[in-house]
GROMACS .gro file of C-alpha atoms in nm:
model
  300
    1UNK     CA    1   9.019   9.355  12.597
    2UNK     CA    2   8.799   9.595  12.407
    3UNK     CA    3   8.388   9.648  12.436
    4UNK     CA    4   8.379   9.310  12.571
    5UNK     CA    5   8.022   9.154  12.467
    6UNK     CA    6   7.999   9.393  12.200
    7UNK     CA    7   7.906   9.242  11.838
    8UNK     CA    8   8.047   9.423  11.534
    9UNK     CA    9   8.146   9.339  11.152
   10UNK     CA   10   8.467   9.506  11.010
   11UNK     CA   11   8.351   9.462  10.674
   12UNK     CA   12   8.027   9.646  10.796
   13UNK     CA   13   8.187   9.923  10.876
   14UNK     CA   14   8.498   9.957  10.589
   15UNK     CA   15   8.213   9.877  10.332
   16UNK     CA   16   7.842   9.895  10.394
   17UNK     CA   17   7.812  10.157  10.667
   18UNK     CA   18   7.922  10.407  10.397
   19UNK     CA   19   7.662  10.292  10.129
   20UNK     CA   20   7.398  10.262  10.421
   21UNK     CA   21   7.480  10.678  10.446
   22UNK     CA   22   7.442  10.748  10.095
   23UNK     CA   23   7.808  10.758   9.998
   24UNK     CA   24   7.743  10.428   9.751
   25UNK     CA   25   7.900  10.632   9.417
   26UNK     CA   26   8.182  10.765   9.610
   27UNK     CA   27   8.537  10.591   9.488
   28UNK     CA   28   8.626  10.354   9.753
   29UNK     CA   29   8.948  10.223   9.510
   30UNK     CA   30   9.160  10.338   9.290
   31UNK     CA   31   9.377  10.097   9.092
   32UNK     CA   32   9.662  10.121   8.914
   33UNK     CA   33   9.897   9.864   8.778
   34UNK     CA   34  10.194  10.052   8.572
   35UNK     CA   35  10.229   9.684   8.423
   36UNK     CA   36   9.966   9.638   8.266
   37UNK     CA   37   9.864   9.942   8.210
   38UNK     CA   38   9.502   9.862   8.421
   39UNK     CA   39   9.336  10.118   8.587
   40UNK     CA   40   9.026  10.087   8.766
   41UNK     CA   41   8.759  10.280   8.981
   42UNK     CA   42   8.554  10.100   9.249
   43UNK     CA   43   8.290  10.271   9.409
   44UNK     CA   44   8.148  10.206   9.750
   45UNK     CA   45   7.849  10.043   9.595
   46UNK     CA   46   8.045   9.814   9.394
   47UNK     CA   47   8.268   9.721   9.648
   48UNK     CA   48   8.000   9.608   9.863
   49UNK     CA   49   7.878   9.426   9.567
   50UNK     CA   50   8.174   9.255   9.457
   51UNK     CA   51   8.291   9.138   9.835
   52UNK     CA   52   7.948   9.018   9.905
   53UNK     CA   53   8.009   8.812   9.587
   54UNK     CA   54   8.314   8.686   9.746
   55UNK     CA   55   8.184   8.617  10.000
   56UNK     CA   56   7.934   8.403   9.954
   57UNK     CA   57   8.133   8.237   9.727
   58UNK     CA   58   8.361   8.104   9.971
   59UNK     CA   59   8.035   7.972  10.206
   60UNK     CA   60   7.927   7.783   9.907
   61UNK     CA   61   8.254   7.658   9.918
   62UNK     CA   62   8.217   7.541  10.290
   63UNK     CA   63   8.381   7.825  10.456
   64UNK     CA   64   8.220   7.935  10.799
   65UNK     CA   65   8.331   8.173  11.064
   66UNK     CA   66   8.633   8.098  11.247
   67UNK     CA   67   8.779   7.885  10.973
   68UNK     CA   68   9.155   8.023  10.851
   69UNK     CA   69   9.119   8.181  10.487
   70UNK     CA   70   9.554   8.169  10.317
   71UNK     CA   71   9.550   8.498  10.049
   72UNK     CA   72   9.869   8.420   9.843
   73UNK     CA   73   9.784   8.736   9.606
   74UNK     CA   74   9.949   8.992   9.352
   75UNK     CA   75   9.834   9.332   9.399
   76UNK     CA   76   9.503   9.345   9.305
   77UNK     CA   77   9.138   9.464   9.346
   78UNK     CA   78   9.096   9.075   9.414
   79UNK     CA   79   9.293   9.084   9.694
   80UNK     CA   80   9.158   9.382   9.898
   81UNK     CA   81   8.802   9.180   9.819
   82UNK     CA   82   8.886   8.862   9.943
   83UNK     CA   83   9.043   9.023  10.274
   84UNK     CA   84   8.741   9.178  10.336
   85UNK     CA   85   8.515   8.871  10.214
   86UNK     CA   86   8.639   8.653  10.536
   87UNK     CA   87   8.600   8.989  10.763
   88UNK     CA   88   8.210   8.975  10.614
   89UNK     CA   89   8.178   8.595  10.735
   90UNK     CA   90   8.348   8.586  11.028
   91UNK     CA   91   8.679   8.400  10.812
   92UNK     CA   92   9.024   8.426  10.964
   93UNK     CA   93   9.214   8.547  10.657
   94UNK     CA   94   9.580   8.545  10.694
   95UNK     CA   95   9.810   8.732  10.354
   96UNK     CA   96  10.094   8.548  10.266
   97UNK     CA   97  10.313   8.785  10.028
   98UNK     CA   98  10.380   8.688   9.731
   99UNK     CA   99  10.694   8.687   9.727
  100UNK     CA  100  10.728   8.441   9.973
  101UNK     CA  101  10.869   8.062   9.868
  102UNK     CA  102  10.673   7.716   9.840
  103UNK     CA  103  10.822   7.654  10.210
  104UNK     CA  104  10.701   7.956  10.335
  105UNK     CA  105  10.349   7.935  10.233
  106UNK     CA  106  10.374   7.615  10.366
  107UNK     CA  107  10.474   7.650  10.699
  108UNK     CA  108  10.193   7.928  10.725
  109UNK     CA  109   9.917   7.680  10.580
  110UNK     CA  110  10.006   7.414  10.839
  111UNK     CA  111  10.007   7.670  11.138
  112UNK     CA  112   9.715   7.840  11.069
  113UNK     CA  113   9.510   7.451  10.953
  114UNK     CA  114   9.386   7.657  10.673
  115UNK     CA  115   9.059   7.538  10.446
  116UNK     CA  116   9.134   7.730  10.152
  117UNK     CA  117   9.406   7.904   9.995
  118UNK     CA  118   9.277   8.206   9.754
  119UNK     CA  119   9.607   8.236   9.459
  120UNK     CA  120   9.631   8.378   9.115
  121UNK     CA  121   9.780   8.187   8.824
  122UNK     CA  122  10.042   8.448   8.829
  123UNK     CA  123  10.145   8.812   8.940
  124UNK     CA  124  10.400   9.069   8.753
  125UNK     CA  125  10.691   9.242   8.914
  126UNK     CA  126  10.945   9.503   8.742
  127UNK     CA  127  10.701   9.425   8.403
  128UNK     CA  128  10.788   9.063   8.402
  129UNK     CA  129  10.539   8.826   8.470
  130UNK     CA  130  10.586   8.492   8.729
  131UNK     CA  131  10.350   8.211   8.874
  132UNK     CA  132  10.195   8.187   9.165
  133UNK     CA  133  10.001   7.879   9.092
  134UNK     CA  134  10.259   7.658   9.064
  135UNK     CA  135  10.397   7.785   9.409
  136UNK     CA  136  10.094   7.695   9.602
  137UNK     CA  137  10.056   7.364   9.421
  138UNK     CA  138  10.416   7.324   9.572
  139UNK     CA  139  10.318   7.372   9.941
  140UNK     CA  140   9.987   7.213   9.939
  141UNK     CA  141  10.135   6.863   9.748
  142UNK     CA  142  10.134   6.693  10.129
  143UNK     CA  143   9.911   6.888  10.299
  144UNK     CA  144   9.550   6.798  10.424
  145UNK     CA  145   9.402   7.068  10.610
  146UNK     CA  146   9.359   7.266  10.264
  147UNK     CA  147   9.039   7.127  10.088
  148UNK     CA  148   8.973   7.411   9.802
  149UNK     CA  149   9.241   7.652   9.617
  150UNK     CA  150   9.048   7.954   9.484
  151UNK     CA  151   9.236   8.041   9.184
  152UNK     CA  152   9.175   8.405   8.993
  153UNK     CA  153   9.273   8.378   8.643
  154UNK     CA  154   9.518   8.691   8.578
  155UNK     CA  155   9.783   8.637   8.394
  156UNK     CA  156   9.663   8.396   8.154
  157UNK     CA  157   9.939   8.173   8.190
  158UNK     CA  158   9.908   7.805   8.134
  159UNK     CA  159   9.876   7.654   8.493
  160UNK     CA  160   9.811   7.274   8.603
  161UNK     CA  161   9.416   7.258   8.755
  162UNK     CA  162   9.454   6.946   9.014
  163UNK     CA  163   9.104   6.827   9.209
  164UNK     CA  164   9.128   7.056   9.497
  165UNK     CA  165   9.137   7.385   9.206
  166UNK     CA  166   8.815   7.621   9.184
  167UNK     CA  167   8.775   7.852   8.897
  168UNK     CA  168   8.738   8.231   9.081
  169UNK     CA  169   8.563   8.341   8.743
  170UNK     CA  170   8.341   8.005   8.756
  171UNK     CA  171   8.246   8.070   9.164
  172UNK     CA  172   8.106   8.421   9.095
  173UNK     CA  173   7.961   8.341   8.781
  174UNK     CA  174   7.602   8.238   8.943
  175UNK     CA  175   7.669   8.411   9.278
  176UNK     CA  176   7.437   8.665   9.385
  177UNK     CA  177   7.517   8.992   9.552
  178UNK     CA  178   7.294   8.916   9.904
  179UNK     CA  179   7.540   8.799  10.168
  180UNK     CA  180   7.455   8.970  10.522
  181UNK     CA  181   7.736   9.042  10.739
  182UNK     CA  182   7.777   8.774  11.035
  183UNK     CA  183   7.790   8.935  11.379
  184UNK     CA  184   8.107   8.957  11.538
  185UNK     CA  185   8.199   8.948  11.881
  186UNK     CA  186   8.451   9.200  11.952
  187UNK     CA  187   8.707   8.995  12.080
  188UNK     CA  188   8.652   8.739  11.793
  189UNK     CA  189   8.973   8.712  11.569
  190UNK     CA  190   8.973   8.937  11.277
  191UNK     CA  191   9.330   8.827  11.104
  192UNK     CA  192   9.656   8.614  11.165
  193UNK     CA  193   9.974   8.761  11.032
  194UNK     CA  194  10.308   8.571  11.025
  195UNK     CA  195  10.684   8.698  11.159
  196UNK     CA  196  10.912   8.640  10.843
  197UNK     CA  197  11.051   8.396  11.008
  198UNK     CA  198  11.421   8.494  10.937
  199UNK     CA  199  11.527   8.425  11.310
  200UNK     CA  200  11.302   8.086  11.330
  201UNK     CA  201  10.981   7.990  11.276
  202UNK     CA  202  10.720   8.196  11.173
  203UNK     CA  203  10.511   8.304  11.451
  204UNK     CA  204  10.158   8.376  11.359
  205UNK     CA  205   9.993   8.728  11.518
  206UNK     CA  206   9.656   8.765  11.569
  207UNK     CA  207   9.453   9.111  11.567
  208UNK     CA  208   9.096   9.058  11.699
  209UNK     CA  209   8.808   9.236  11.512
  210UNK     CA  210   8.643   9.568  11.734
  211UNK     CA  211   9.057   9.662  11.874
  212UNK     CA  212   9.196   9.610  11.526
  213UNK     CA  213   8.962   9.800  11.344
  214UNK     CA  214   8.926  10.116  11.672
  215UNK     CA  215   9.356  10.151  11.632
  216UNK     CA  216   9.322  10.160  11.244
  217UNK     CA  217   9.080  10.427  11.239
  218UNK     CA  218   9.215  10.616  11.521
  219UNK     CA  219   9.578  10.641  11.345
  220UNK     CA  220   9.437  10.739  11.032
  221UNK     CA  221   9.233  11.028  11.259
  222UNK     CA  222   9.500  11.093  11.443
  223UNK     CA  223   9.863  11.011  11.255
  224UNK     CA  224   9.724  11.099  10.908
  225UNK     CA  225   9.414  11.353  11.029
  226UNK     CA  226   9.283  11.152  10.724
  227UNK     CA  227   8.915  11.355  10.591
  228UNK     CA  228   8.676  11.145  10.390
  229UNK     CA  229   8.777  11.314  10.057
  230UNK     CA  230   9.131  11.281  10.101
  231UNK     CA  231   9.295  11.021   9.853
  232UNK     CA  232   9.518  10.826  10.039
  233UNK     CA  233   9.806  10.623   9.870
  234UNK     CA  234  10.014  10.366  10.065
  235UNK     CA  235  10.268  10.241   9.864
  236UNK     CA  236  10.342   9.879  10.095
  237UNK     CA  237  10.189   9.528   9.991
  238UNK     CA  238   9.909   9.354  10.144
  239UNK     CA  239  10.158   9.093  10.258
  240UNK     CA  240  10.237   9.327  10.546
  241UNK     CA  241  10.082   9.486  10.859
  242UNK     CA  242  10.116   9.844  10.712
  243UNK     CA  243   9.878   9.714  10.411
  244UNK     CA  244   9.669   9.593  10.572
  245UNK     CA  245   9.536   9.872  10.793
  246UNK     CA  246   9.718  10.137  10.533
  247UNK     CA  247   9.553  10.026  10.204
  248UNK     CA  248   9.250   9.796  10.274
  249UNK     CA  249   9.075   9.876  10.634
  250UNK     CA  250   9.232  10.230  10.759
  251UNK     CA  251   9.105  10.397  10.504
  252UNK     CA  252   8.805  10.289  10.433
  253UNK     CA  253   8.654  10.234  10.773
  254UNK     CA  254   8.741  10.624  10.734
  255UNK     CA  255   8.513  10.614  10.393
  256UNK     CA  256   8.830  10.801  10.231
  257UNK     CA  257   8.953  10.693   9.870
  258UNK     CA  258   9.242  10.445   9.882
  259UNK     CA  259   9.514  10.405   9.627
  260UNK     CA  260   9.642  10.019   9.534
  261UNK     CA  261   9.914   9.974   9.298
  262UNK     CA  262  10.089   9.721   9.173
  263UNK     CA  263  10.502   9.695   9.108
  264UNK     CA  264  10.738   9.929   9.232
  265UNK     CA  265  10.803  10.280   9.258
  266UNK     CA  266  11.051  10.286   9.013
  267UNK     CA  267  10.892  10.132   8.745
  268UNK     CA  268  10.861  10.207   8.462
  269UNK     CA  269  11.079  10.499   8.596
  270UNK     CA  270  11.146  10.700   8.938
  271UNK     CA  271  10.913  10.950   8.849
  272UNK     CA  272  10.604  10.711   8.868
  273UNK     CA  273  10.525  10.825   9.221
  274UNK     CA  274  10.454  11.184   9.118
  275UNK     CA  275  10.263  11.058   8.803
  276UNK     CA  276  10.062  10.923   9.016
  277UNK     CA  277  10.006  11.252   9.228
  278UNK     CA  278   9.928  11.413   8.966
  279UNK     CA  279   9.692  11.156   8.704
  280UNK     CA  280   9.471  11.047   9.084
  281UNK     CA  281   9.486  11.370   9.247
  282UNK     CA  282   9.706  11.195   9.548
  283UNK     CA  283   9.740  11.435   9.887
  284UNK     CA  284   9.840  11.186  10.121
  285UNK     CA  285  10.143  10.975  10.003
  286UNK     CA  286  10.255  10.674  10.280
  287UNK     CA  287  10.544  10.485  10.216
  288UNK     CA  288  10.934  10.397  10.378
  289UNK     CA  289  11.238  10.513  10.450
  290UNK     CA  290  11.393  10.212  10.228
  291UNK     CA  291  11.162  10.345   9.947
  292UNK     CA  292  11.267  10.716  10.005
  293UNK     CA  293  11.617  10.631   9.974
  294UNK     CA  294  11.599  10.468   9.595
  295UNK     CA  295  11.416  10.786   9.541
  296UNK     CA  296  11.740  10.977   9.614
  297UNK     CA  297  11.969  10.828   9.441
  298UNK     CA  298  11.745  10.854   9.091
  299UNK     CA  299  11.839  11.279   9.100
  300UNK     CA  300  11.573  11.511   9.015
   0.00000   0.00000   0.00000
């Protein structure tokens, strides 16, 4: 166990600790989505702003602390907010990829006893775009535990809204900007993340919040020697562990810039890794040996 009887808030310290010092206009995200041809800049200020949003969103929507959050997300500035929405409230968020089958998100849903589910209409891979929507309305069709879907408008694509749906655009509308951090023990849970469940089923892992955050910020010290104006670009998904501490909490409990993008390295070509370098002024690059591989067999 870690600091026993210590209270802490990870979203305190990946979000407001660095506005609290002054660093409010630094970038805390850059965004980039090859497919749509989106870029974005978040500063530390507005990050703050839009997860406390978020947050107190989902309370209005009944969510308290220790209730399980299911993020079934594209890559988007949405997602990283919602993840860090449930840290701000004490939430138990646990990213399903979205990749993953009706069955999947299922099985995850019923393990966890999730409240909500937090989905998009629809995500884009390779430059083609699919649902999501109709995924979750798959998994959830006999399934009580979930009382709200949260549902982000992004693709535009005509969905069915059922009783259970909530408008993302029509939560936020209204909601103001003031949602305080709840206190944390440090041995409270932070996250669940699921096995893939390819020998069985899925078996859900759970990080608690002061450990968690201390091994995130010590690798990127220590792995990475990450400095607050590095930009740092891991190139995994939310869905797994490495995004998780390697886009969204690593790097900025650090206060560094963090890089999310959406698709794949090759598209639309194999040279959209150094494009990237060079248009964001990336000088760490994270990503796998799978990835480094394609990379190879593309030639110069």
């Amino acid at each position: 166990k870690w600091f026993e009887d210590g209270i802490t808030n990870t979203c305190y310290n990946a979000v407001d600790l660095h506005v609290k010092n002054g660093n409010g206009n630094k970038i805390a995200i850059i965004y980039d989505s090859p497919i749509t041809n989106s870029k974005k800049k978040i500063t530390y200020s507005q990050l703050k702003d839009q997860v406390s949003i978020f947050a107190g969103a989902l309370v209005n929507q009944g969510i308290k602390k220790g209730d399980r959050v299911i993020i079934y997300m594209p890559m988007i500035p949405e997602s990283a907010y919602a993840m860090l929405a449930c840290a701000r409230i004490g939430a138990i968020h646990s990213v399903v990829f979205g990749g993953f089958s009706a069955d999947a998100l299922k099985d995850r849903i019923l393990d966890a006893n999730a409240k909500i589910v937090i989905t998009a209409d629809g995500a884009f891979r390779k430059g083609k775009p699919y649902m999501l929507k109709p995924v979750v309305d798959e998994a959830i069709k006999d399934v009580e535990c979930v009382e709200k879907v949260v549902v982000i408008e992004r693709n535009g694509g005509e969905i069915n809204w059922n009783e259970r749906d909530v408008s993302y655009e029509e939560l936020i509308k209204l909601q103001s900007s003031k949602c305080e951090p709840e206190i944390m023990d440090s041995e409270d849970p932070l996250f669940l993340l699921y096995t893939s469940g390819s020998t069985g089923k899925p078996k859900g892992v759970q990080h608690s919040t002061a450990g968690y955050i201390l091994w995130a910020q010590m690798t990127m010290e220590w792995v990475f020697d990450l400095r607050d104006n590095d930009t740092f670009w891991c190139t995994a998904d939310i869905g797994w562990i490495t995004g998780h501490t390697y886009i969204v909490y690593g790097p900025l409990a650090m206060g560094a810039t963090t890089v999310m993008f959406e698709g794949v390295i090759t598209y639309p070509d194999a040279g959209r890794p150094w494009a990237m370098v060079e248009n964001h002024r990336i000088n760490q690059f994270y990503t796998a040996p799978t990835a480094i591989r394609v990379l190879h067999k593309m030639g110069e």
